[in-house]
Short mmCIF file of C-alpha atoms in Angstrom, two decimals:
data_model
loop_
_atom_site.label_atom_id
_atom_site.label_comp_id
_atom_site.label_asym_id
_atom_site.label_seq_id
_atom_site.Cartn_x
_atom_site.Cartn_y
_atom_site.Cartn_z
CA UNK C 1 1.98 11.76 23.19
CA UNK C 2 -0.67 13.68 24.92
CA UNK C 3 -0.02 15.41 28.20
CA UNK C 4 -2.99 14.27 29.37
CA UNK C 5 -1.58 10.38 29.00
CA UNK C 6 -0.92 8.38 31.73
CA UNK C 7 1.57 5.46 30.84
CA UNK C 8 3.74 2.86 32.62
CA UNK C 9 6.96 4.75 30.87
CA UNK C 10 5.45 8.24 32.38
CA UNK C 11 5.18 6.54 35.77
CA UNK C 12 8.60 5.41 35.80
CA UNK C 13 10.01 9.01 34.78
CA UNK C 14 8.11 10.87 37.32
CA UNK C 15 8.78 8.48 40.08
CA UNK C 16 12.63 9.10 39.57
CA UNK C 17 11.88 12.85 39.57
CA UNK C 18 9.88 12.64 42.60
CA UNK C 19 12.93 11.09 44.42
CA UNK C 20 15.19 14.06 43.26
CA UNK C 21 12.74 17.38 43.75
CA UNK C 22 10.69 18.27 46.49
CA UNK C 23 7.06 19.27 45.11
CA UNK C 24 4.58 21.64 46.62
CA UNK C 25 1.92 19.22 47.26
CA UNK C 26 2.07 15.65 47.78
CA UNK C 27 -1.38 13.94 47.70
CA UNK C 28 -1.83 10.35 49.24
CA UNK C 29 -5.06 8.60 47.73
CA UNK C 30 -6.17 7.75 44.31
CA UNK C 31 -10.01 8.13 44.62
CA UNK C 32 -12.09 10.87 43.42
CA UNK C 33 -11.24 12.98 46.63
CA UNK C 34 -7.70 12.58 45.81
CA UNK C 35 -7.53 13.26 41.98
CA UNK C 36 -9.52 15.91 42.54
CA UNK C 37 -7.56 17.56 45.40
CA UNK C 38 -4.54 16.94 42.78
CA UNK C 39 -6.21 18.86 39.93
CA UNK C 40 -7.40 21.63 41.91
CA UNK C 41 -3.51 22.14 43.10
CA UNK C 42 -2.02 21.92 39.77
CA UNK C 43 -4.64 24.01 38.13
CA UNK C 44 -3.55 26.94 40.80
CA UNK C 45 -0.14 26.53 39.65
CA UNK C 46 1.54 24.32 42.39
CA UNK C 47 3.71 21.52 41.65
CA UNK C 48 1.84 18.27 42.87
CA UNK C 49 2.40 14.77 43.07
CA UNK C 50 -0.37 11.88 43.77
CA UNK C 51 0.55 8.47 45.31
CA UNK C 52 -2.00 5.60 45.24
CA UNK C 53 -0.88 2.36 46.67
CA UNK C 54 -3.21 0.12 44.09
CA UNK C 55 -4.91 1.88 41.11
CA UNK C 56 -6.93 4.77 40.57
CA UNK C 57 -10.46 4.27 42.17
CA UNK C 58 -9.35 1.33 43.82
CA UNK C 59 -11.59 1.99 46.80
CA UNK C 60 -14.83 3.39 47.49
CA UNK C 61 -14.94 5.48 44.10
CA UNK C 62 -15.60 2.53 42.35
CA UNK C 63 -18.51 1.05 44.37
CA UNK C 64 -20.89 3.82 44.25
CA UNK C 65 -24.31 3.82 42.86
CA UNK C 66 -22.87 5.79 39.93
CA UNK C 67 -25.11 8.70 40.57
CA UNK C 68 -24.39 12.42 40.60
CA UNK C 69 -27.16 13.19 42.69
CA UNK C 70 -28.88 16.18 44.36
CA UNK C 71 -29.18 15.21 47.79
CA UNK C 72 -32.91 14.24 48.15
CA UNK C 73 -32.03 12.20 51.16
CA UNK C 74 -30.51 14.56 53.02
CA UNK C 75 -33.34 16.95 52.66
CA UNK C 76 -35.59 14.59 54.46
CA UNK C 77 -32.90 14.12 57.19
CA UNK C 78 -32.57 17.94 57.67
CA UNK C 79 -29.08 18.21 56.29
CA UNK C 80 -29.93 21.21 54.27
CA UNK C 81 -26.38 22.28 53.88
CA UNK C 82 -25.16 18.79 52.34
CA UNK C 83 -28.29 18.51 50.00
CA UNK C 84 -27.54 22.48 48.72
CA UNK C 85 -23.85 21.56 48.31
CA UNK C 86 -24.68 18.26 46.00
CA UNK C 87 -27.26 20.11 43.96
CA UNK C 88 -24.81 22.94 43.13
CA UNK C 89 -22.03 20.48 42.56
CA UNK C 90 -24.15 18.20 40.39
CA UNK C 91 -24.93 21.57 38.40
CA UNK C 92 -21.11 22.00 37.90
CA UNK C 93 -20.56 18.23 36.52
CA UNK C 94 -23.58 18.34 34.34
CA UNK C 95 -22.99 21.73 32.74
CA UNK C 96 -19.40 22.79 32.80
CA UNK C 97 -16.90 20.07 33.95
CA UNK C 98 -17.96 16.36 32.72
CA UNK C 99 -21.52 16.90 30.47
CA UNK C 100 -20.27 13.85 28.82
CA UNK C 101 -19.70 11.72 31.66
CA UNK C 102 -23.30 12.48 33.30
CA UNK C 103 -26.82 12.30 31.90
CA UNK C 104 -30.32 12.98 33.15
CA UNK C 105 -31.58 9.80 34.64
CA UNK C 106 -35.47 9.45 34.95
CA UNK C 107 -36.50 7.92 38.56
CA UNK C 108 -39.58 6.48 38.75
CA UNK C 109 -41.77 6.06 42.15
CA UNK C 110 -44.70 3.70 41.31
CA UNK C 111 -47.93 4.42 43.07
CA UNK C 112 -49.15 1.16 43.70
CA UNK C 113 -50.22 -1.09 46.23
CA UNK C 114 -46.54 -1.95 47.38
CA UNK C 115 -46.07 1.81 47.88
CA UNK C 116 -48.20 3.38 50.86
CA UNK C 117 -50.09 6.45 50.31
CA UNK C 118 -48.17 8.20 52.96
CA UNK C 119 -44.56 7.21 51.35
CA UNK C 120 -46.11 8.63 48.08
CA UNK C 121 -47.16 11.87 49.40
CA UNK C 122 -43.89 12.15 51.22
CA UNK C 123 -41.83 11.46 48.52
CA UNK C 124 -43.79 14.24 46.28
CA UNK C 125 -43.14 16.59 48.72
CA UNK C 126 -39.57 15.79 48.71
CA UNK C 127 -39.31 15.81 44.76
CA UNK C 128 -40.72 19.53 45.21
CA UNK C 129 -38.18 20.23 47.43
CA UNK C 130 -35.27 19.03 45.30
CA UNK C 131 -36.58 20.69 42.56
CA UNK C 132 -36.17 23.85 44.47
CA UNK C 133 -32.42 22.94 45.22
CA UNK C 134 -32.18 22.40 41.47
CA UNK C 135 -33.30 26.00 40.44
CA UNK C 136 -31.13 27.59 43.33
CA UNK C 137 -28.12 25.53 41.71
CA UNK C 138 -28.94 27.14 38.60
CA UNK C 139 -29.66 24.09 36.58
CA UNK C 140 -32.24 24.39 33.79
CA UNK C 141 -35.06 22.12 33.41
CA UNK C 142 -33.69 21.44 29.97
CA UNK C 143 -30.92 19.77 31.73
CA UNK C 144 -32.97 18.01 34.69
CA UNK C 145 -36.75 18.23 34.10
CA UNK C 146 -38.83 19.06 37.09
CA UNK C 147 -40.63 15.94 38.98
CA UNK C 148 -44.12 15.24 37.67
CA UNK C 149 -46.86 12.91 38.06
CA UNK C 150 -46.75 10.53 35.15
CA UNK C 151 -49.80 8.03 34.13
CA UNK C 152 -49.58 4.11 34.42
CA UNK C 153 -48.90 3.80 30.77
CA UNK C 154 -45.92 5.92 30.98
CA UNK C 155 -44.47 4.41 34.10
CA UNK C 156 -44.67 1.01 32.49
CA UNK C 157 -42.92 2.13 29.47
CA UNK C 158 -39.81 3.46 31.55
CA UNK C 159 -39.74 0.57 33.96
CA UNK C 160 -41.49 -2.16 31.88
CA UNK C 161 -41.03 -4.99 35.05
CA UNK C 162 -43.21 -2.80 37.46
CA UNK C 163 -46.38 -4.56 38.61
CA UNK C 164 -49.38 -3.42 36.41
CA UNK C 165 -52.00 -4.10 38.87
CA UNK C 166 -53.02 -1.53 41.37
CA UNK C 167 -50.46 0.78 39.31
CA UNK C 168 -52.33 4.25 39.75
CA UNK C 169 -49.66 6.30 38.26
CA UNK C 170 -45.99 7.36 39.35
CA UNK C 171 -43.85 10.13 40.23
CA UNK C 172 -41.11 10.95 37.89
CA UNK C 173 -38.23 12.99 39.12
CA UNK C 174 -34.71 13.16 37.46
CA UNK C 175 -30.91 13.29 38.85
CA UNK C 176 -27.76 12.76 37.50
CA UNK C 177 -26.12 9.39 36.52
CA UNK C 178 -22.41 9.02 35.76
CA UNK C 179 -21.99 6.41 33.08
CA UNK C 180 -19.21 4.92 35.45
CA UNK C 181 -17.49 6.31 38.70
CA UNK C 182 -14.22 4.94 38.04
CA UNK C 183 -14.20 6.65 34.71
CA UNK C 184 -14.83 10.00 36.44
CA UNK C 185 -11.99 9.21 38.56
CA UNK C 186 -9.57 8.61 35.61
CA UNK C 187 -10.94 11.80 33.78
CA UNK C 188 -10.07 13.76 36.80
CA UNK C 189 -6.40 12.05 36.93
CA UNK C 190 -5.82 12.63 33.12
CA UNK C 191 -6.58 16.32 33.24
CA UNK C 192 -4.61 16.98 36.44
CA UNK C 193 -1.77 15.21 34.72
CA UNK C 194 -2.34 17.48 31.85
CA UNK C 195 -1.36 20.30 34.01
CA UNK C 196 1.39 18.60 35.24
CA UNK C 197 0.52 16.44 38.04
CA UNK C 198 2.69 13.62 38.62
CA UNK C 199 -0.37 10.52 39.20
CA UNK C 200 1.70 7.38 40.35
CA UNK C 201 -0.28 4.38 40.82
CA UNK C 202 1.31 1.16 42.84
CA UNK C 203 3.26 3.60 45.11
CA UNK C 204 2.30 3.20 48.97
CA UNK C 205 2.86 6.06 51.42
CA UNK C 206 4.07 5.21 54.94
CA UNK C 207 5.47 7.63 57.63
CA UNK C 208 3.18 10.49 56.61
CA UNK C 209 4.76 13.77 57.78
CA UNK C 210 4.01 17.41 57.52
CA UNK C 211 7.08 17.63 55.16
CA UNK C 212 6.60 14.47 53.04
CA UNK C 213 6.39 10.55 53.22
CA UNK C 214 8.19 7.27 52.63
CA UNK C 215 7.11 5.77 49.64
CA UNK C 216 7.35 2.28 48.24
CA UNK C 217 7.24 1.39 44.13
CA UNK C 218 5.16 -1.94 44.92
CA UNK C 219 5.99 -2.93 41.39
CA UNK C 220 9.89 -3.15 42.24
CA UNK C 221 10.43 -2.86 46.12
CA UNK C 222 12.25 0.29 45.76
CA UNK C 223 11.84 3.09 48.63
CA UNK C 224 12.19 6.60 48.34
CA UNK C 225 11.61 9.58 50.49
CA UNK C 226 9.33 12.08 48.91
CA UNK C 227 9.83 15.79 49.99
CA UNK C 228 6.72 18.10 50.03
CA UNK C 229 5.91 21.55 51.34
CA UNK C 230 2.60 20.03 52.38
CA UNK C 231 0.81 16.37 52.25
CA UNK C 232 -2.69 16.09 52.17
CA UNK C 233 -4.14 12.59 53.27
CA UNK C 234 -6.97 11.77 50.95
CA UNK C 235 -6.95 7.92 51.58
CA UNK C 236 -10.74 7.91 52.45
CA UNK C 237 -11.97 5.20 54.43
CA UNK C 238 -8.31 4.11 55.17
CA UNK C 239 -7.18 7.35 56.62
CA UNK C 240 -7.18 6.08 60.05
CA UNK C 241 -4.57 3.67 59.09
CA UNK C 242 -1.98 6.28 58.42
CA UNK C 243 -3.27 8.85 61.17
CA UNK C 244 -4.44 7.83 64.54
CA UNK C 245 -5.81 10.91 65.19
CA UNK C 246 -8.60 10.29 62.44
CA UNK C 247 -12.22 8.85 63.86
CA UNK C 248 -14.41 7.31 61.29
CA UNK C 249 -17.40 5.17 61.28
CA UNK C 250 -17.22 3.22 57.94
CA UNK C 251 -20.80 2.21 56.82
CA UNK C 252 -20.78 -0.67 54.09
CA UNK C 253 -23.33 0.22 50.89
CA UNK C 254 -24.05 -2.97 49.14
CA UNK C 255 -25.31 -3.37 45.48
CA UNK C 256 -26.48 -6.42 43.32
CA UNK C 257 -26.31 -6.48 39.53
CA UNK C 258 -29.17 -8.26 37.56
CA UNK C 259 -29.33 -8.13 33.54
CA UNK C 260 -31.15 -5.69 32.35
CA UNK C 261 -33.38 -7.82 30.06
CA UNK C 262 -34.70 -9.32 33.27
CA UNK C 263 -36.08 -5.74 34.21
CA UNK C 264 -37.24 -5.10 30.50
CA UNK C 265 -34.30 -3.01 29.69
CA UNK C 266 -35.51 -0.15 31.64
CA UNK C 267 -35.23 3.76 30.51
CA UNK C 268 -35.55 4.88 34.02
CA UNK C 269 -34.63 4.01 37.55
CA UNK C 270 -37.13 2.17 39.80
CA UNK C 271 -37.35 3.95 43.15
CA UNK C 272 -39.01 1.88 45.83
CA UNK C 273 -39.19 3.03 49.71
CA UNK C 274 -37.67 1.08 52.20
CA UNK C 275 -40.34 0.05 54.66
CA UNK C 276 -40.65 1.89 57.95
CA UNK C 277 -38.37 4.84 56.56
CA UNK C 278 -39.02 8.27 55.30
CA UNK C 279 -35.86 8.76 53.81
CA UNK C 280 -34.39 5.71 52.18
CA UNK C 281 -35.11 4.05 49.04
CA UNK C 282 -33.72 0.96 46.88
CA UNK C 283 -33.07 1.88 43.38
CA UNK C 284 -32.82 -0.21 40.36
CA UNK C 285 -30.62 1.81 38.17
CA UNK C 286 -30.04 1.05 34.24
CA UNK C 287 -26.45 0.90 33.43
CA UNK C 288 -23.81 0.13 31.05
CA UNK C 289 -23.04 -3.18 29.56
CA UNK C 290 -26.53 -4.39 29.64
CA UNK C 291 -26.97 -4.34 33.44
CA UNK C 292 -29.34 -2.84 35.99
CA UNK C 293 -27.36 -2.12 39.60
CA UNK C 294 -29.81 -2.42 42.37
CA UNK C 295 -28.69 -0.72 45.88
CA UNK C 296 -28.05 0.15 48.48
CA UNK C 297 -27.79 -0.65 51.72
CA UNK C 298 -26.50 1.35 54.71
CA UNK C 299 -24.92 -0.70 57.42
CA UNK C 300 -22.36 -0.31 59.97
CA UNK C 301 -19.29 -2.03 59.27
CA UNK C 302 -16.53 -1.70 62.46
CA UNK C 303 -13.32 -3.60 62.35
CA UNK C 304 -10.49 -3.58 60.05
CA UNK C 305 -10.79 -2.02 56.90
CA UNK C 306 -10.77 -4.87 54.02
CA UNK C 307 -9.20 -3.88 50.71
CA UNK C 308 -12.29 -5.04 48.75
CA UNK C 309 -15.45 -5.25 51.11
CA UNK C 310 -17.98 -8.28 50.52
CA UNK C 311 -21.81 -8.12 50.22
CA UNK C 312 -23.42 -10.28 53.02
CA UNK C 313 -26.42 -12.69 52.00
CA UNK C 314 -28.59 -10.63 54.49
CA UNK C 315 -27.82 -7.30 52.51
CA UNK C 316 -28.57 -9.15 49.14
CA UNK C 317 -31.83 -10.68 50.31
CA UNK C 318 -32.97 -7.24 51.59
CA UNK C 319 -32.26 -5.53 48.21
CA UNK C 320 -34.30 -8.15 46.18
CA UNK C 321 -37.27 -8.46 48.41
CA UNK C 322 -37.32 -4.44 48.69
CA UNK C 323 -37.54 -4.07 45.05
CA UNK C 324 -39.50 -7.06 44.50
CA UNK C 325 -42.47 -5.33 46.22
CA UNK C 326 -43.34 -3.34 43.12
CA UNK C 327 -42.38 -5.64 40.35
CA UNK C 328 -44.64 -7.99 38.10
CA UNK C 329 -42.26 -10.79 38.93
CA UNK C 330 -40.18 -10.87 42.11
CA UNK C 331 -36.64 -11.15 41.61
CA UNK C 332 -34.79 -14.23 42.71
CA UNK C 333 -31.16 -15.06 43.95
CA UNK C 334 -30.70 -17.05 40.55
CA UNK C 335 -31.22 -13.48 38.82
CA UNK C 336 -28.05 -11.69 40.30
CA UNK C 337 -25.19 -11.76 38.41
CA UNK C 338 -22.62 -10.02 40.48
CA UNK C 339 -22.69 -8.12 43.56
CA UNK C 340 -20.49 -5.49 45.09
CA UNK C 341 -19.95 -3.40 48.29
CA UNK C 342 -18.19 -0.29 49.16
CA UNK C 343 -17.51 1.25 52.40
CA UNK C 344 -18.51 5.21 53.01
CA UNK C 345 -15.90 7.03 55.12
CA UNK C 346 -18.10 8.62 57.46
CA UNK C 347 -16.42 11.26 60.06
CA UNK C 348 -17.13 10.25 63.80
CA UNK C 349 -17.77 13.74 64.93
CA UNK C 350 -18.97 12.50 68.53
CA UNK C 351 -16.18 12.61 71.42
CA UNK C 352 -14.63 10.01 73.40
CA UNK C 353 -17.09 10.43 76.23
CA UNK C 354 -20.43 10.85 73.82
CA UNK C 355 -21.52 7.18 73.70
CA UNK C 356 -22.35 5.18 70.70
CA UNK C 357 -23.85 8.13 68.84
CA UNK C 358 -26.23 7.74 65.77
CA UNK C 359 -26.24 4.82 63.42
CA UNK C 360 -24.27 5.25 60.23
CA UNK C 361 -27.55 5.90 58.47
CA UNK C 362 -28.03 9.16 60.29
CA UNK C 363 -24.37 10.17 60.25
CA UNK C 364 -23.91 13.42 58.48
CA UNK C 365 -22.05 13.46 54.53
CA UNK C 366 -20.62 16.68 55.37
CA UNK C 367 -16.69 16.66 54.79
CA UNK C 368 -14.37 17.43 57.07
CA UNK C 369 -11.02 19.23 56.32
CA UNK C 370 -8.23 19.86 59.12
CA UNK C 371 -4.82 19.58 59.85
CA UNK C 372 -3.98 16.41 61.58
CA UNK C 373 -2.25 16.70 65.23
CA UNK C 374 -0.34 13.47 64.77
CA UNK C 375 1.18 13.90 61.44
CA UNK C 376 1.01 17.59 60.41
CA UNK C 377 -0.89 16.61 57.15
CA UNK C 378 -3.97 18.23 55.80
CA UNK C 379 -6.84 15.52 56.43
CA UNK C 380 -9.74 15.44 53.76
CA UNK C 381 -12.52 13.20 55.20
CA UNK C 382 -16.10 12.18 54.57
CA UNK C 383 -18.06 13.47 52.31
CA UNK C 384 -19.51 11.72 48.97
CA UNK C 385 -18.69 11.49 45.26
CA UNK C 386 -20.88 14.12 43.95
CA UNK C 387 -19.36 16.80 46.22
CA UNK C 388 -15.55 15.70 45.63
CA UNK C 389 -14.96 19.20 44.09
CA UNK C 390 -16.30 21.06 46.72
CA UNK C 391 -13.99 19.13 49.05
CA UNK C 392 -10.83 19.20 47.36
CA UNK C 393 -11.31 23.10 47.05
CA UNK C 394 -11.49 23.22 51.02
CA UNK C 395 -8.57 20.99 51.20
CA UNK C 396 -6.37 23.03 49.00
CA UNK C 397 -7.12 26.23 50.45
CA UNK C 398 -6.13 24.92 53.76
CA UNK C 399 -2.98 23.31 52.27
CA UNK C 400 -2.03 26.37 50.92
CA UNK C 401 -2.61 28.52 54.05
CA UNK C 402 -0.97 26.06 56.03
CA UNK C 403 2.15 25.74 54.15
CA UNK C 404 2.34 29.31 53.19
CA UNK C 405 2.31 28.82 49.69
CA UNK C 406 1.77 31.04 46.91
CA UNK C 407 -1.11 29.65 44.77
CA UNK C 408 -3.94 31.24 42.54
CA UNK C 409 -7.72 30.94 43.26
CA UNK C 410 -9.62 27.85 42.65
CA UNK C 411 -11.22 27.68 39.12
CA UNK C 412 -12.08 24.18 38.99
CA UNK C 413 -15.80 24.94 38.56
CA UNK C 414 -14.97 25.75 35.06
CA UNK C 415 -12.38 23.48 34.22
CA UNK C 416 -13.71 20.78 31.71
CA UNK C 417 -12.09 17.29 32.09
CA UNK C 418 -10.59 15.27 29.20
CA UNK C 419 -13.19 14.38 26.82
CA UNK C 420 -15.94 17.49 27.76
CA UNK C 421 -14.42 19.54 24.62
CA UNK C 422 -12.37 18.53 21.66
CA UNK C 423 -8.78 18.63 22.55
CA UNK C 424 -6.17 20.94 21.49
CA UNK C 425 -3.28 18.25 21.16
CA UNK C 426 -3.91 15.83 18.08
CA UNK C 427 -3.32 12.32 19.06
CA UNK C 428 -0.18 10.89 17.24
CA UNK C 429 -1.91 8.43 15.10
CA UNK C 430 -0.26 5.42 12.83
CA UNK C 431 -0.98 5.21 9.05
CA UNK C 432 -4.36 4.25 8.58
CA UNK C 433 -5.21 0.85 8.08
CA UNK C 434 -8.63 0.78 8.39
CA UNK C 435 -11.45 2.48 6.09
CA UNK C 436 -12.51 5.70 7.40
CA UNK C 437 -16.11 4.64 6.98
CA UNK C 438 -15.36 1.61 9.25
CA UNK C 439 -13.97 3.68 11.83
CA UNK C 440 -17.30 6.07 11.63
CA UNK C 441 -19.50 2.97 11.97
CA UNK C 442 -17.43 1.89 15.02
CA UNK C 443 -18.01 5.30 17.04
CA UNK C 444 -21.18 4.19 18.85
CA UNK C 445 -23.20 5.98 21.45
CA UNK C 446 -21.68 3.66 24.27
CA UNK C 447 -18.38 4.64 22.93
CA UNK C 448 -19.30 8.24 23.11
CA UNK C 449 -20.76 7.98 26.44
CA UNK C 450 -17.63 6.69 28.01
CA UNK C 451 -15.26 9.39 26.29
CA UNK C 452 -17.09 12.12 24.77
CA UNK C 453 -15.13 14.22 22.64
CA UNK C 454 -12.10 11.76 22.82
CA UNK C 455 -14.35 8.80 21.43
CA UNK C 456 -13.05 9.12 18.19
CA UNK C 457 -9.32 9.31 19.00
CA UNK C 458 -9.68 6.06 20.87
CA UNK C 459 -10.20 4.52 17.58
CA UNK C 460 -7.54 6.65 15.72
CA UNK C 461 -4.97 5.95 18.36
CA UNK C 462 -5.07 2.10 17.78
CA UNK C 463 -2.09 0.26 16.64
CA UNK C 464 -2.08 -3.17 17.72
CA UNK C 465 -3.05 -5.87 15.12
CA UNK C 466 -6.06 -7.22 17.33
CA UNK C 467 -7.32 -3.64 17.22
CA UNK C 468 -6.47 -2.12 13.94
CA UNK C 469 -7.96 -4.97 11.84
CA UNK C 470 -11.26 -4.05 13.32
CA UNK C 471 -11.33 -1.22 15.66
CA UNK C 472 -14.72 -1.18 16.36
CA UNK C 473 -14.68 -5.18 17.14
CA UNK C 474 -15.75 -6.30 20.90
CA UNK C 475 -13.57 -7.79 22.65
CA UNK C 476 -16.47 -10.73 23.32
CA UNK C 477 -18.57 -12.63 21.06
CA UNK C 478 -21.71 -11.32 23.13
CA UNK C 479 -23.80 -7.99 22.57
CA UNK C 480 -24.15 -6.76 26.00
CA UNK C 481 -19.96 -6.48 26.54
CA UNK C 482 -19.88 -3.60 23.90
CA UNK C 483 -16.15 -2.85 24.76
CA UNK C 484 -13.70 -2.69 21.97
CA UNK C 485 -10.18 -3.74 21.80
CA UNK C 486 -9.22 -0.33 21.17
CA UNK C 487 -10.38 0.85 24.19
CA UNK C 488 -8.24 -2.04 25.76
CA UNK C 489 -5.16 -0.40 24.23
CA UNK C 490 -6.41 3.29 25.02
CA UNK C 491 -6.38 2.14 28.99
CA UNK C 492 -2.89 1.20 28.61
CA UNK C 493 -1.49 3.76 26.60
CA UNK C 494 -3.72 6.93 28.03
CA UNK C 495 -5.49 5.95 31.17
CA UNK C 496 -2.50 4.47 33.23
CA UNK C 497 -3.53 0.65 33.47
CA UNK C 498 -0.78 -1.54 34.28
CA UNK C 499 -2.55 -4.96 33.96
CA UNK C 500 -5.53 -6.93 33.11
CA UNK C 501 -7.39 -5.99 36.24
CA UNK C 502 -6.95 -2.52 35.97
CA UNK C 503 -8.81 -2.57 32.54
CA UNK C 504 -11.23 -5.32 33.90
CA UNK C 505 -12.27 -3.52 37.10
CA UNK C 506 -11.58 0.09 36.76
CA UNK C 507 -11.12 1.42 33.14
CA UNK C 508 -13.98 -0.74 32.06
CA UNK C 509 -16.67 -2.23 34.40
CA UNK C 510 -16.79 -5.88 33.26
CA UNK C 511 -15.60 -7.44 36.28
CA UNK C 512 -18.69 -6.43 38.18
CA UNK C 513 -20.03 -9.89 36.56
CA UNK C 514 -17.75 -12.57 37.14
CA UNK C 515 -18.99 -14.58 34.35
CA UNK C 516 -18.08 -11.67 31.83
CA UNK C 517 -14.43 -11.24 33.54
CA UNK C 518 -13.77 -14.97 33.11
CA UNK C 519 -15.27 -14.61 29.43
CA UNK C 520 -12.88 -11.84 28.65
CA UNK C 521 -9.82 -12.27 30.77
CA UNK C 522 -7.56 -13.76 28.13
CA UNK C 523 -7.90 -11.68 25.40
CA UNK C 524 -7.54 -8.64 27.52
CA UNK C 525 -4.62 -10.09 29.18
CA UNK C 526 -3.10 -10.48 25.62
CA UNK C 527 -4.17 -6.92 24.57
CA UNK C 528 -2.70 -5.59 27.60
CA UNK C 529 0.51 -7.21 27.01
CA UNK C 530 1.11 -6.29 23.50
CA UNK C 531 0.06 -2.45 24.45
CA UNK C 532 2.80 -2.31 27.41
CA UNK C 533 5.47 -3.97 24.99
CA UNK C 534 4.90 -1.21 22.55
CA UNK C 535 5.33 1.93 25.11
#
């Protein structure tokens, strides 16, 4: 078994070890920031345990636009520091740590009657400034091409659903797109596990202290006391529920999902300026599994934080109406096959006497790392998915200083995630039951996009009768759901999935479309149960 493999058996063993021995660093929260902290600390030689009440990428980290973007919007609002940090971290992802999970995505801003001349000029200036940040970050134009003006025919080829009448051309700029945000989180967690970190899902932390926390195994109900030299609170939008000193202003970002065929199966993302705004756009983003994701909104979300945020009808109507301004045929509610929302954990930097402060759309995405006056733990707050690595570095730096730990320097800018390079350790494979040529045929571009250098091993490691009889066989009789049975088994034997929901909603993104989820749930439950029984 690989050192990077996350399994139910490993979870049980490491939970027992955590009860018996203290660790240098206890991380609470299994989103992109938490697993980034765990990897950074483990790579520095510290002993690390991460606990997550639900599953990896349970919260905000699975509800993003799936972009590793350079911060163009932050330039427009004058937040140059965040924009520059975003461009540099995008460069790290695309060229060093996760080039297998991030691709260059053309973004098309059509110059048509639905986009005013002033908005087109403003966008062009913004694209030029964004390109300066690309060059400042050291990203080659071979990785991210420079922005340019395109003819109407090219714009229509990239986004076939765009309205042709009055189409004078388009700006085409490139940004980074993740094959999936939750997949990045899983890759980070497995890379951290390969360096000795304990990654423990379904473990809820309460009573956070400077030297540990009380933990409950939500699968068995058992409790234990975890001891640590320092604790890092990386619970994102829930940080205030475990630390009363934290002040957040959550913002809800909503997306809708439509079939890619409805927009002509676009090869690029469609950008549509929000009326009356110089910095906000609605995007129609081509995604895996035959889908286009349209987003996003930016609405204040006060009150208790729900486990799973719900889109509102008004937000869905806003997204459809905005993107339809530049389409040949407007999108209708019946075109929507799914919708989801996530909460951004924005830091409220206003003091108690500063009044209401700016709206959530104007709050900075700068992250904040500080020692809590209430718990003594290190809080890492705010930020965004693209800058997770920088946030993690700052959090571990402060944790090491605060607890007086001996640790090496941060080197995660040059640490490839699993799948980025061929693995050193071979996967233990059973005697082959499938002809080699059949396995090679099953190694599809979609599989490589999701697993990188591990794609072949996903197929080779399959042992279940339903997987080995046809390792490339999909789990549904539909062309767009190209998830194989071998991937479901791999999710259990290597990626820490403990039930069918983990597979449907986070290891794959089938669950973003309720009808797709219902169509394959029975077969996924059967495969997950069989894989767990063999561990």
